[in-house]
mmCIF file of C-alpha atoms in Angstrom:
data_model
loop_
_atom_site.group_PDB
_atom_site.id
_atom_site.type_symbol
_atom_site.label_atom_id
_atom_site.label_comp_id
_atom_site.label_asym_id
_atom_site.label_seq_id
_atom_site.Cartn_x
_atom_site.Cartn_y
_atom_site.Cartn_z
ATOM 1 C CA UNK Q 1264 97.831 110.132 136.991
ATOM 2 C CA UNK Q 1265 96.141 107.582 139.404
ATOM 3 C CA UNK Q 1266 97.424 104.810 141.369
ATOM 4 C CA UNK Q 1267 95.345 101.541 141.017
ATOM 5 C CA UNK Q 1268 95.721 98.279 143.302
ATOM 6 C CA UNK Q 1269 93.391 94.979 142.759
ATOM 7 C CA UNK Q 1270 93.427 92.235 145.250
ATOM 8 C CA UNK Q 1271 91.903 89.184 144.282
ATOM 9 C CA UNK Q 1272 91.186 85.955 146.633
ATOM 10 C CA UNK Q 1273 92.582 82.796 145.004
ATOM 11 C CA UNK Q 1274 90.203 79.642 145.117
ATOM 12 C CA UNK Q 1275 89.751 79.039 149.237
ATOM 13 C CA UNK Q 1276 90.557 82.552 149.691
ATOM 14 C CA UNK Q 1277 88.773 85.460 151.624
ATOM 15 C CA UNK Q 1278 90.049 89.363 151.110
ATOM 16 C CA UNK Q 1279 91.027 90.888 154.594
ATOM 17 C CA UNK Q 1280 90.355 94.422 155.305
ATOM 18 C CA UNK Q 1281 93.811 94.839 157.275
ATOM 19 C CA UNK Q 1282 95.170 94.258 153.509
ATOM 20 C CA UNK Q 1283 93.142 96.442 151.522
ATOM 21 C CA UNK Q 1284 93.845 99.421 153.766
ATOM 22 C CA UNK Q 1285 97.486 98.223 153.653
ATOM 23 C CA UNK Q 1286 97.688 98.585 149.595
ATOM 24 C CA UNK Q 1287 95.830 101.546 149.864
ATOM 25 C CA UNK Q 1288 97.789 102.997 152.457
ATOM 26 C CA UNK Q 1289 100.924 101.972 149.856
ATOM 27 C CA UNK Q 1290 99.444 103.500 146.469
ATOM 28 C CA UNK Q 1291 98.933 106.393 148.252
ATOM 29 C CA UNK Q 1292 102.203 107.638 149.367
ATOM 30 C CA UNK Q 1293 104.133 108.187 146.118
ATOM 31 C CA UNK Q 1294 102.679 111.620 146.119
ATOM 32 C CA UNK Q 1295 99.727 114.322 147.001
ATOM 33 C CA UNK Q 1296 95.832 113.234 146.251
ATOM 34 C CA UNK Q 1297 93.077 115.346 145.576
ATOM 35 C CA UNK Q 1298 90.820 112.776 147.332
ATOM 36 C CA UNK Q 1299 90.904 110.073 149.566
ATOM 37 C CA UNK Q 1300 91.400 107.203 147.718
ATOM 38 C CA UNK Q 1301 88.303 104.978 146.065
ATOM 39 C CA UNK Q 1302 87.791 101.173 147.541
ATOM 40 C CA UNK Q 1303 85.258 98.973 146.180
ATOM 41 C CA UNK Q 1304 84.995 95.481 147.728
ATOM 42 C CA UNK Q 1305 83.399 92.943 145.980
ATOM 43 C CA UNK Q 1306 83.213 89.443 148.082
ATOM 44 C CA UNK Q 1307 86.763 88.085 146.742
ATOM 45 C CA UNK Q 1308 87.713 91.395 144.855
ATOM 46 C CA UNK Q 1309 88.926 94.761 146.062
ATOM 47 C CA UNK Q 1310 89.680 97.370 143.847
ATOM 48 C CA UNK Q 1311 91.567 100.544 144.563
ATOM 49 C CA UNK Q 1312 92.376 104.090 143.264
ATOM 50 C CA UNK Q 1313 94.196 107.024 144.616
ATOM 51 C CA UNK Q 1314 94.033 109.970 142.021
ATOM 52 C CA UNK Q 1315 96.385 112.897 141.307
ATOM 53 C CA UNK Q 1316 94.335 115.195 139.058
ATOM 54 C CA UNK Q 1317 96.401 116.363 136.104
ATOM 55 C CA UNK Q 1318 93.641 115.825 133.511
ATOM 56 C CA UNK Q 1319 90.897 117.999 132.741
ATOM 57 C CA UNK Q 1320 87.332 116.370 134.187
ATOM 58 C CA UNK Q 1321 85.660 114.696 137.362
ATOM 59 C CA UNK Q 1322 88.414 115.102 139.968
ATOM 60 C CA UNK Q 1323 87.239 112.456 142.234
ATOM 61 C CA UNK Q 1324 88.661 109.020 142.342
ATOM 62 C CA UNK Q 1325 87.278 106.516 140.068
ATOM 63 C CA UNK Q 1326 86.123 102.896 140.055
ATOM 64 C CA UNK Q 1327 83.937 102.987 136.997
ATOM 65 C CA UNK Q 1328 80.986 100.741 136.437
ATOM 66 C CA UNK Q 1329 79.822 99.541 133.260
ATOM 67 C CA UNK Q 1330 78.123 96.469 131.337
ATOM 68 C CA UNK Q 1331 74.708 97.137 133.454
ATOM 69 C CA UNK Q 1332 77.253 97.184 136.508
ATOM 70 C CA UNK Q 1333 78.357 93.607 135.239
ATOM 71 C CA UNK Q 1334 82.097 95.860 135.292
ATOM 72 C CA UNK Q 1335 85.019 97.375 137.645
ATOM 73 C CA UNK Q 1336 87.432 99.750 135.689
ATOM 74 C CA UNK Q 1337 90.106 101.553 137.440
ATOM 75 C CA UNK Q 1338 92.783 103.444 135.136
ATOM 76 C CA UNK Q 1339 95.647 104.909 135.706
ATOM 77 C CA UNK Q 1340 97.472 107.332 132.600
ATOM 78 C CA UNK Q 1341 96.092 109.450 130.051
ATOM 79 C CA UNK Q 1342 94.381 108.889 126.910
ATOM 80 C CA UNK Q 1343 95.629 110.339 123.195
ATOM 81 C CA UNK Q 1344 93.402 111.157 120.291
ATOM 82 C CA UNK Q 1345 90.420 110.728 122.045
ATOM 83 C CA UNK Q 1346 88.119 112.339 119.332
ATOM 84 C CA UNK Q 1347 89.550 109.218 117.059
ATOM 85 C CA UNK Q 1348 88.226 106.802 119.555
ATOM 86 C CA UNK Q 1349 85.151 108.631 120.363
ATOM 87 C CA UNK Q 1350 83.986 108.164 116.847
ATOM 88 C CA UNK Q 1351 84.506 105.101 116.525
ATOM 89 C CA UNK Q 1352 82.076 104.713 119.628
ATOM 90 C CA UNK Q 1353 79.608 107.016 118.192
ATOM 91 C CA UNK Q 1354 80.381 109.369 121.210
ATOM 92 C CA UNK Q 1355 78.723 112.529 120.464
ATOM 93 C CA UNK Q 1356 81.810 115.442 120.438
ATOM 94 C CA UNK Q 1357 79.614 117.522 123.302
ATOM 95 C CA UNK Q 1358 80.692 114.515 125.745
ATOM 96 C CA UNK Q 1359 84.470 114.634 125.438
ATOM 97 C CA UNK Q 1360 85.580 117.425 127.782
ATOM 98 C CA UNK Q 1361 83.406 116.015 130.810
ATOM 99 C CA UNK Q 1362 84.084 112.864 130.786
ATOM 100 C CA UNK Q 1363 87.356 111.088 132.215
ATOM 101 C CA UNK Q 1364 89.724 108.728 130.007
ATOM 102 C CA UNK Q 1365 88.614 105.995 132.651
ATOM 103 C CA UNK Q 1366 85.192 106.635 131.482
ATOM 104 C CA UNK Q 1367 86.233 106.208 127.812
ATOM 105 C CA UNK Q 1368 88.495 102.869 128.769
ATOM 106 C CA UNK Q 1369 84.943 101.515 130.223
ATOM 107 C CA UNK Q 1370 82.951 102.325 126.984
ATOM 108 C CA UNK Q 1371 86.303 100.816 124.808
ATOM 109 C CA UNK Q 1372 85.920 97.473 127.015
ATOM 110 C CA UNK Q 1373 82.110 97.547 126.485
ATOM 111 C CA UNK Q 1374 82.332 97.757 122.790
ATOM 112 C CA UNK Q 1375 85.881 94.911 122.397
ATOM 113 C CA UNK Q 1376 86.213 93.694 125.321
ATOM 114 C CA UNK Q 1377 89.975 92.708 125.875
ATOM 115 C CA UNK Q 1378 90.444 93.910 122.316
ATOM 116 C CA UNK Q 1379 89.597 97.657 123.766
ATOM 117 C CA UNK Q 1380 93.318 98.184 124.894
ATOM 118 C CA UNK Q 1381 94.540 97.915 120.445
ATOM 119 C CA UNK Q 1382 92.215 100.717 120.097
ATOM 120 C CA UNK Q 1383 93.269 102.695 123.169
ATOM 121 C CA UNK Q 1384 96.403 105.555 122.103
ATOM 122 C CA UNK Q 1385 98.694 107.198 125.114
ATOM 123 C CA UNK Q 1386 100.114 105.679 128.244
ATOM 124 C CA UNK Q 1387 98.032 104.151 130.642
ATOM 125 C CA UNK Q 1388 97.602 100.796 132.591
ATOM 126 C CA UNK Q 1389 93.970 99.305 133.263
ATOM 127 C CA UNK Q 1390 92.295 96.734 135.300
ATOM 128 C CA UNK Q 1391 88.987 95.646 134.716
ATOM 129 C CA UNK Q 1392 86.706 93.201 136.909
ATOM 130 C CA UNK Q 1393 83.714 91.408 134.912
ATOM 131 C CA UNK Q 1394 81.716 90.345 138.214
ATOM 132 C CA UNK Q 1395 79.847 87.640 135.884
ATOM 133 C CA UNK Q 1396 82.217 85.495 134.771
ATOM 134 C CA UNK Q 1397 84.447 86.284 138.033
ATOM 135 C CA UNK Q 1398 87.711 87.157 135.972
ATOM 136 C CA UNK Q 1399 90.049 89.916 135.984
ATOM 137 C CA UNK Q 1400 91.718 91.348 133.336
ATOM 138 C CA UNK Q 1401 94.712 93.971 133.662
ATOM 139 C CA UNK Q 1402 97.048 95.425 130.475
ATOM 140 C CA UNK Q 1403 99.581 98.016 130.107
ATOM 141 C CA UNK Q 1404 100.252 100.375 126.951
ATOM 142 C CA UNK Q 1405 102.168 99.378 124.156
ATOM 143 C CA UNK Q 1406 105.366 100.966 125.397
ATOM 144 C CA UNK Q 1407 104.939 99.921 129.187
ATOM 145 C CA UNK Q 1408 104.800 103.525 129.938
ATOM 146 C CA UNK Q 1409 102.222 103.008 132.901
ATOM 147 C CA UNK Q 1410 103.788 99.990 134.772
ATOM 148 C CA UNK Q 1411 101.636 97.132 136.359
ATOM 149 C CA UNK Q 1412 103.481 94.606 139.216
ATOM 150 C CA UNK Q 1413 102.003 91.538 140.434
ATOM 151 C CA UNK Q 1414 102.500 88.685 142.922
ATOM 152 C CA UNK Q 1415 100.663 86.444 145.049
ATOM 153 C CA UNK Q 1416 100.986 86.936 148.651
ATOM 154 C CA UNK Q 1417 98.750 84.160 151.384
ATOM 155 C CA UNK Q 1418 96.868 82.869 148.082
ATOM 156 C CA UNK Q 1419 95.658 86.454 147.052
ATOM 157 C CA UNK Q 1420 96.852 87.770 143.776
ATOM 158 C CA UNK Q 1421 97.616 91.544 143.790
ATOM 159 C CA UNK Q 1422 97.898 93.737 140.693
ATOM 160 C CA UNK Q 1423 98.824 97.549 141.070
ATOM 161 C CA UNK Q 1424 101.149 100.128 139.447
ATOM 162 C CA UNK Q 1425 102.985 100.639 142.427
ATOM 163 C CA UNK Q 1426 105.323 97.704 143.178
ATOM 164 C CA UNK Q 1427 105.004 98.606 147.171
ATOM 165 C CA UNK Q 1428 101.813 97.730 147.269
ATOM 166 C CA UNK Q 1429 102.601 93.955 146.357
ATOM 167 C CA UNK Q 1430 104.914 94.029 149.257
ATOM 168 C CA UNK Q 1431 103.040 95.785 151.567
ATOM 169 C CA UNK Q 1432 100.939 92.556 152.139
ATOM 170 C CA UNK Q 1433 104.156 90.338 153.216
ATOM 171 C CA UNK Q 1434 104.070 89.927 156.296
ATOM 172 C CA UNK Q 1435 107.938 89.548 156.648
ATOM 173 C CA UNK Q 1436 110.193 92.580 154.854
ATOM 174 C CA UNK Q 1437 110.288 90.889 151.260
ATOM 175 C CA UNK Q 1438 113.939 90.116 149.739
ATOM 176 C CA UNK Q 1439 115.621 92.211 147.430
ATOM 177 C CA UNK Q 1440 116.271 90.817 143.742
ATOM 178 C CA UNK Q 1441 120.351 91.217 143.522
ATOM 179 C CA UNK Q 1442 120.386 90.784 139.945
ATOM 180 C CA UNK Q 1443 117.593 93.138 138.698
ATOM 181 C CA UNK Q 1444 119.274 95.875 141.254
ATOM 182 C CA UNK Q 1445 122.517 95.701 140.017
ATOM 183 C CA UNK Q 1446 121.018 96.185 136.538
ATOM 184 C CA UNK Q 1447 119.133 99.166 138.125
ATOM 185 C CA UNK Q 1448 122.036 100.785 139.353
ATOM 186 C CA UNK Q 1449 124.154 100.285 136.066
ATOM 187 C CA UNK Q 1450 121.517 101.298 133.746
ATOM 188 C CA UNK Q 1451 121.595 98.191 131.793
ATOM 189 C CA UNK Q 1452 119.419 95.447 130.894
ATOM 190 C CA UNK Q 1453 119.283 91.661 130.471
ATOM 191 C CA UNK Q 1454 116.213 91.380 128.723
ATOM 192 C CA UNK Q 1455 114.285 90.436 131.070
ATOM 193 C CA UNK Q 1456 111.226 92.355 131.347
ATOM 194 C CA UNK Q 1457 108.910 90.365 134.094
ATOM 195 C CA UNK Q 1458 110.932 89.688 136.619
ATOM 196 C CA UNK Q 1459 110.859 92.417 139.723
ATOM 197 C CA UNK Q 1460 112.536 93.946 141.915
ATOM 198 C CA UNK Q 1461 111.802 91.859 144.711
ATOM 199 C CA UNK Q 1462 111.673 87.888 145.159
ATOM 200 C CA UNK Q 1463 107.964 86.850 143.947
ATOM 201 C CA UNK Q 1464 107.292 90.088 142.204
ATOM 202 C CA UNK Q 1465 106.847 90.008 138.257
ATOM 203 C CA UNK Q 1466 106.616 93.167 136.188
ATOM 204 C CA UNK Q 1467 104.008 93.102 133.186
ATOM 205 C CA UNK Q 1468 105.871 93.670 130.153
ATOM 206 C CA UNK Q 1469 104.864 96.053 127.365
ATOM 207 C CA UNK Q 1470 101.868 95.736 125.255
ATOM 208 C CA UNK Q 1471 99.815 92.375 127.462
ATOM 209 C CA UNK Q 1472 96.767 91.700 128.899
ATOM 210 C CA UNK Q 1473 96.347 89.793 131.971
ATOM 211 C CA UNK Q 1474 93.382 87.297 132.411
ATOM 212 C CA UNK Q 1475 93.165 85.519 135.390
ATOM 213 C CA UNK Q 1476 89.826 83.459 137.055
ATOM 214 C CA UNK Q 1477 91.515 82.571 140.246
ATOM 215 C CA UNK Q 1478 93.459 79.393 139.412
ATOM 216 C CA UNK Q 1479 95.433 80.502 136.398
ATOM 217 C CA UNK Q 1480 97.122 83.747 135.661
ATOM 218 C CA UNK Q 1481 97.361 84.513 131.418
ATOM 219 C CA UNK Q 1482 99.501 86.713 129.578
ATOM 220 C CA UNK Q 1483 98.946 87.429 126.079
ATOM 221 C CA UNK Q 1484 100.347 90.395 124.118
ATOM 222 C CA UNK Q 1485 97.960 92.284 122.301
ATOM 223 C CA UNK Q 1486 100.389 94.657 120.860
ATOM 224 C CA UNK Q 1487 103.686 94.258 118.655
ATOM 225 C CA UNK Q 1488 105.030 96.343 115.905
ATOM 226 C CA UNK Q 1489 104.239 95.668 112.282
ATOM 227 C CA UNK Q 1490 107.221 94.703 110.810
ATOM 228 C CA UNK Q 1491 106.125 93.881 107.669
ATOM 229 C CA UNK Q 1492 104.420 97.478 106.661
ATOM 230 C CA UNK Q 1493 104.681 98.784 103.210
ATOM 231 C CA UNK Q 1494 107.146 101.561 103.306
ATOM 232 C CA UNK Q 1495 106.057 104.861 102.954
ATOM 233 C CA UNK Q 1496 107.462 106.940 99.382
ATOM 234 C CA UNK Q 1497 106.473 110.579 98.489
ATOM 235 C CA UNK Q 1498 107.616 112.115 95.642
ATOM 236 C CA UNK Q 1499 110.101 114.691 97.401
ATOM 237 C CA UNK Q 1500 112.451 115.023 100.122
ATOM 238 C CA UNK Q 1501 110.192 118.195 101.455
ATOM 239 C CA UNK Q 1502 107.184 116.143 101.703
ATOM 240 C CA UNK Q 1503 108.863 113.769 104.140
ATOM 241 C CA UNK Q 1504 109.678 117.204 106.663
ATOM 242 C CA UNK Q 1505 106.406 118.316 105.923
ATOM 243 C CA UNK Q 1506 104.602 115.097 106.817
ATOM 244 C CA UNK Q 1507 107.178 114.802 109.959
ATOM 245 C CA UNK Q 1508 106.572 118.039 111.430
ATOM 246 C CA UNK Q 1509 102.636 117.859 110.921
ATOM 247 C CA UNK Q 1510 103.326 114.559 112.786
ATOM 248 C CA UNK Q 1511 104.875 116.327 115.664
ATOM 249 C CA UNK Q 1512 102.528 118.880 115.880
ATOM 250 C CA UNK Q 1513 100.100 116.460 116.830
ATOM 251 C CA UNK Q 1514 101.805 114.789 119.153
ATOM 252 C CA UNK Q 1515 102.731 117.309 121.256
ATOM 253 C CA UNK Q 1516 99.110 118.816 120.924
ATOM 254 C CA UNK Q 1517 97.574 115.978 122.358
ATOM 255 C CA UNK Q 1518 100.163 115.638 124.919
ATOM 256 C CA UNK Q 1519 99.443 119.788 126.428
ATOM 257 C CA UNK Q 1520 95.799 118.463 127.357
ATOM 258 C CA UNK Q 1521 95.896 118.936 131.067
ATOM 259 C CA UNK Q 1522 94.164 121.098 134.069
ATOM 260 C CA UNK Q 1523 97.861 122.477 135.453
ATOM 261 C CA UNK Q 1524 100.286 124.089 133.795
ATOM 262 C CA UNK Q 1525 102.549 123.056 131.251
ATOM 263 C CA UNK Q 1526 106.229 122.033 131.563
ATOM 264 C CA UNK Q 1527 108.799 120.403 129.530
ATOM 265 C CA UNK Q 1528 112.185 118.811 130.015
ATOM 266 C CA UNK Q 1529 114.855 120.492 128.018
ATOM 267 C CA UNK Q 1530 118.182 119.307 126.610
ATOM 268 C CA UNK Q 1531 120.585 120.380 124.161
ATOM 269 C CA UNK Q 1532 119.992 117.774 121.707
ATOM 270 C CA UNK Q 1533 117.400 117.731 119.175
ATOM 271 C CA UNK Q 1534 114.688 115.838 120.585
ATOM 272 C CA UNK Q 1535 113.684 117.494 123.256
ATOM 273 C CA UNK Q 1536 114.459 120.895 122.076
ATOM 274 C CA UNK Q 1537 111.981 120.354 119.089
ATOM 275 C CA UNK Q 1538 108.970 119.341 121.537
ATOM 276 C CA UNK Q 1539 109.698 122.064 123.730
ATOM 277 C CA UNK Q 1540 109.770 124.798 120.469
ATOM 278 C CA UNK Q 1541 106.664 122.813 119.163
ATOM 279 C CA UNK Q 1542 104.767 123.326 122.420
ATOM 280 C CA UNK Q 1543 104.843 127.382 122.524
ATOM 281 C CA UNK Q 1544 102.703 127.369 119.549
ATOM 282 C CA UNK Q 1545 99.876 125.561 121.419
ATOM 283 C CA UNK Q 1546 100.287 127.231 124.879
ATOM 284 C CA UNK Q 1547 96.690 127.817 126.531
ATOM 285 C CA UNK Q 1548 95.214 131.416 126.966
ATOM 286 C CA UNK Q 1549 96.671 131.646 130.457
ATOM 287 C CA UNK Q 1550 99.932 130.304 130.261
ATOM 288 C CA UNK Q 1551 102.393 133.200 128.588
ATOM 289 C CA UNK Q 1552 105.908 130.955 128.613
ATOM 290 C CA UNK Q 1553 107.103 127.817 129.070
ATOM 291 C CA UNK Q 1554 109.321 126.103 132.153
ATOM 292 C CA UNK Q 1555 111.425 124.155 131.364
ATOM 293 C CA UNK Q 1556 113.765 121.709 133.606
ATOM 294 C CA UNK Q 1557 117.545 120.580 132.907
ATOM 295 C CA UNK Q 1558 119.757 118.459 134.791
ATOM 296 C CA UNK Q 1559 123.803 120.535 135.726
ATOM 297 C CA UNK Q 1560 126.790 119.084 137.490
ATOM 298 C CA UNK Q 1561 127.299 119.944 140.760
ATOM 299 C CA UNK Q 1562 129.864 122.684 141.015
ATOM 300 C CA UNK Q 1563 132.676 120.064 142.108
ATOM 301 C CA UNK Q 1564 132.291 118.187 138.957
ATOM 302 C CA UNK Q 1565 135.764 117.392 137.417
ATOM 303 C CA UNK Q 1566 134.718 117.749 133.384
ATOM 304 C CA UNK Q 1567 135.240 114.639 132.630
ATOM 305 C CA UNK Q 1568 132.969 113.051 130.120
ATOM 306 C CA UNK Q 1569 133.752 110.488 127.913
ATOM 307 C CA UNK Q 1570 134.776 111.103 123.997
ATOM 308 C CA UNK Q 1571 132.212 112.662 122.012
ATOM 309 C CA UNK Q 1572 129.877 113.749 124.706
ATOM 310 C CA UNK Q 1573 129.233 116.553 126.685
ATOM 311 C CA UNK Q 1574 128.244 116.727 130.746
ATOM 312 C CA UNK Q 1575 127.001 120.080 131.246
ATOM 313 C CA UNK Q 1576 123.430 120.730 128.752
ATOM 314 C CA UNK Q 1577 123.437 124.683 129.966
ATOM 315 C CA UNK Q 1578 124.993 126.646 127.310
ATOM 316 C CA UNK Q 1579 123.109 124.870 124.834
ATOM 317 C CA UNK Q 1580 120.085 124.930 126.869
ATOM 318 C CA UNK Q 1581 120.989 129.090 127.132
ATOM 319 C CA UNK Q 1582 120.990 128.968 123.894
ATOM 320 C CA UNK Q 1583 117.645 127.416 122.761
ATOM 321 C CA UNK Q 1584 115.977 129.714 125.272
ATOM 322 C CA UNK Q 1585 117.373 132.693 123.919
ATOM 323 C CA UNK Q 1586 116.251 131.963 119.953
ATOM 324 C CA UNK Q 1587 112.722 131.596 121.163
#
């Protein structure tokens, strides 16, 4: 995973070093990197990534260049079925295992521009500057997997996937949102999918593209379900397992590409249970077992759960381990 940050000077606006090191200072503290983090300043654009290899390839931070270095990528998340998209790129197989998903987001955005992120698969949030026509585009996954926050702080618009790094700019400590933290700390939800966590923070909601040119910020989804798809008949009941499970088998495949070693979360319900099983079959040469993570109660837990549930996952956890 990488963090990414963008700060871009609104109209009558200058970028200040003070706050790029201050984002990148932000983006950098959820967790370990395996490199300083990459800043590229360009007049009224910064862009900024902190990378946590997980992913097989360059492990260096990125801000990719394309377009005859007309373009800025920076990427954070991981890309699915990448032989899929290679061919439709005419990307020679020989180049997939040494060359990052940010480098494959660049050649998608050179071949559809803002259309690249329909033909991108996984999680992953991008942000792309086109130094031409002095706009910036940003979009998260279908899903909203990979999270993007924005806000404009002193007429500079900030777009990263760590909301601290939209606050880090304020120069007073920013206000807390009362109503999306109480809906935090309940586990529900209104709806509402943009506004943040703090006052003057939005949240980019699932499946949009950002365009903005410095006096107007645009959202337009890019991604929705089809509703109206023919449904699917075989001829017998067998056929739908079999297509189901080769389905799964995919999945998880793509999902074990990675430079560390695999893990999965493990539950006793079906779901997580049937990744976990599915991903021993694809285990790499090196890696004899799989770990795998629960969550128990505390040993002063009372036992009470509500009707039809369960609060402790181990025996059924014990279980599952000991069939396989």
């Amino acid at each position: 995973m990488t963090g990414i940050a963008v700060l871009f000077a609104q109209s009558g606006s200058s970028i200040r070093p003070a706050d790029v090191e201050s984002v990148a200072t932000a983006l950098a503290k959820p967790g370990p990197n395996d490199s300083a983090p990459a800043i590229e300043t360009l007049g009224i654009i910064a862009l900024i990534s902190a990378r946590r290899r997980f992913l097989p390839g360059p492990d260096v931070s990125e801000v990719v260049a394309g377009g005859d270095e007309r373009y800025r990528l920076i990427f954070d998340g991981r890309l699915d079925y990448r032989r899929d998209l290679a061919a439709k790129l005419s990307i020679l197989p020989a180049r997939l295992d040494d060359r990052s998903d940010a480098w494959f987001a660049m050649q998608a955005w050179e071949a559809w521009r803002s259309d690249a992120f329909k033909h991108l698969e996984g999680e992953f949030a991008a942000i792309v500057w086109d130094t031409l026509e002095r706009r910036l585009y940003a979009a998260t996954d279908p899903l909203g997997q990979r999270p993007l926050s924005y806000g404009i702080v002193d007429n500079v618009l900030v777009v990263a996937s760590a909301a601290s790094c939209v606050t880090a700019l304020r120069r007073a400590r920013p206000s807390v949102n009362v109503v999306m933290l109480a809906e935090r700390l309940a586990q529900v939800s209104s709806g509402d999918a943009e506004t943040g966590l703090f006052e003057g923070m939005r949240r980019f909601p699932a499946g949009h593209v950002m365009c903005s040119d410095g006096d107007a910020i645009r959202l337009e989804q890019y991604w929705k379900p089809d509703l109206l798809a023919p449904e699917i008949r075989m001829r017998r009941p067998e056929d739908y397992a079999e297509a189901g499970r080769a389905l799964l088998d995919d999945a998880v495949r793509e999902r074990m590409r990675t430079c560390k070693r695999v893990a999965a979360e493990l539950t006793g319900g079906l779901d997580s249970s049937a990744v976990a099983v599915t991903a021993l079959q694809f285990l790499g040469a090196g890696q004899k077992s799989l770990p795998t993570f629960t969550q128990v109660p505390e040993a002063r837990w009372d036992g009470k759960v509500d009707p039809g549930r369960y609060g402790d996952e181990t025996p059924a956890v014990l279980a599952i381990a000991a069939m396989h």
